[in-house]
């Protein structure tokens, strides 16, 4: 059989230019992914929202306080008199 030398990964033997190149490529990939994500979000066809319509409350068996009864009972209105 043919004997091949073992493949080893030497991380301690990296030169400074190798680390800078790897960091640059990593930052480019992050920036490209962020730009693609922003483009996808802003270009997507989202439905337009409409303003909320006021809904009248339904009557319930329990008595609910109204705005008039709340403002009459507030301590601020008694202090200003």
Tab-separated table of C-alpha atoms in Angstrom:
chain	number	residue	atom	x	y	z
A	1	UNK	CA	0.000	0.000	0.000
A	2	UNK	CA	0.918	3.594	-0.452
A	3	UNK	CA	1.702	5.329	2.825
A	4	UNK	CA	0.807	9.002	3.046
A	5	UNK	CA	2.066	11.452	5.634
A	6	UNK	CA	-0.487	12.411	8.272
A	7	UNK	CA	-2.414	15.633	7.734
A	8	UNK	CA	-1.930	18.030	10.613
A	9	UNK	CA	-3.428	21.417	11.302
A	10	UNK	CA	-0.885	23.810	12.768
A	11	UNK	CA	-2.705	26.649	14.486
A	12	UNK	CA	0.342	27.874	16.394
A	13	UNK	CA	2.235	28.303	13.153
A	14	UNK	CA	-0.191	30.914	11.816
A	15	UNK	CA	1.380	34.135	10.776
A	16	UNK	CA	-0.163	37.501	11.507
A	17	UNK	CA	-1.294	37.954	7.903
A	18	UNK	CA	-3.229	34.676	8.080
A	19	UNK	CA	-5.130	35.817	11.161
A	20	UNK	CA	-5.845	39.227	9.653
A	21	UNK	CA	-7.089	37.644	6.410
A	22	UNK	CA	-9.347	35.239	8.303
A	23	UNK	CA	-10.751	38.056	10.459
A	24	UNK	CA	-11.348	40.173	7.341
A	25	UNK	CA	-13.195	37.336	5.589
A	26	UNK	CA	-15.270	36.676	8.688
A	27	UNK	CA	-16.245	40.351	8.989
A	28	UNK	CA	-17.106	40.446	5.277
A	29	UNK	CA	-19.376	37.420	5.686
A	30	UNK	CA	-21.103	39.008	8.694
A	31	UNK	CA	-21.602	42.317	6.866
A	32	UNK	CA	-22.902	40.575	3.745
A	33	UNK	CA	-25.370	38.537	5.817
A	34	UNK	CA	-26.589	41.617	7.672
A	35	UNK	CA	-27.023	43.556	4.423
A	36	UNK	CA	-28.921	40.670	2.822
A	37	UNK	CA	-31.166	40.375	5.884
A	38	UNK	CA	-31.950	44.091	5.920
A	39	UNK	CA	-32.655	44.069	2.203
A	40	UNK	CA	-34.985	41.098	2.628
A	41	UNK	CA	-36.853	42.760	5.501
A	42	UNK	CA	-37.294	46.143	3.841
A	43	UNK	CA	-38.166	44.779	0.414
A	44	UNK	CA	-40.721	42.222	1.576
A	45	UNK	CA	-44.291	42.938	0.606
A	46	UNK	CA	-45.971	43.432	3.963
A	47	UNK	CA	-49.652	44.306	4.185
A	48	UNK	CA	-50.441	47.892	5.076
A	49	UNK	CA	-51.854	48.373	8.541
A	50	UNK	CA	-55.065	50.275	9.080
A	51	UNK	CA	-55.882	52.445	12.079
A	52	UNK	CA	-57.811	50.796	14.850
A	53	UNK	CA	-61.488	51.452	14.947
A	54	UNK	CA	-62.993	52.251	18.331
A	55	UNK	CA	-65.168	49.433	19.591
A	56	UNK	CA	-68.070	50.125	21.928
A	57	UNK	CA	-67.938	47.896	24.981
A	58	UNK	CA	-70.677	45.347	25.335
A	59	UNK	CA	-72.881	45.477	28.393
A	60	UNK	CA	-72.034	42.923	31.018
A	61	UNK	CA	-73.887	41.808	34.151
A	62	UNK	CA	-71.226	43.389	36.364
A	63	UNK	CA	-71.258	47.151	36.648
A	64	UNK	CA	-68.129	48.651	35.195
A	65	UNK	CA	-66.976	52.135	36.178
A	66	UNK	CA	-67.360	54.824	33.569
A	67	UNK	CA	-64.974	57.670	32.904
A	68	UNK	CA	-67.380	60.145	34.536
A	69	UNK	CA	-67.552	58.162	37.769
A	70	UNK	CA	-63.784	57.719	37.798
A	71	UNK	CA	-63.066	61.419	37.317
A	72	UNK	CA	-65.607	62.396	39.995
A	73	UNK	CA	-63.969	60.067	42.517
A	74	UNK	CA	-60.378	61.012	41.741
A	75	UNK	CA	-58.440	62.725	44.565
A	76	UNK	CA	-57.036	65.295	42.120
A	77	UNK	CA	-60.460	66.809	41.435
A	78	UNK	CA	-61.170	67.158	45.161
A	79	UNK	CA	-57.823	68.852	45.804
A	80	UNK	CA	-58.327	71.432	43.076
A	81	UNK	CA	-61.743	72.562	44.414
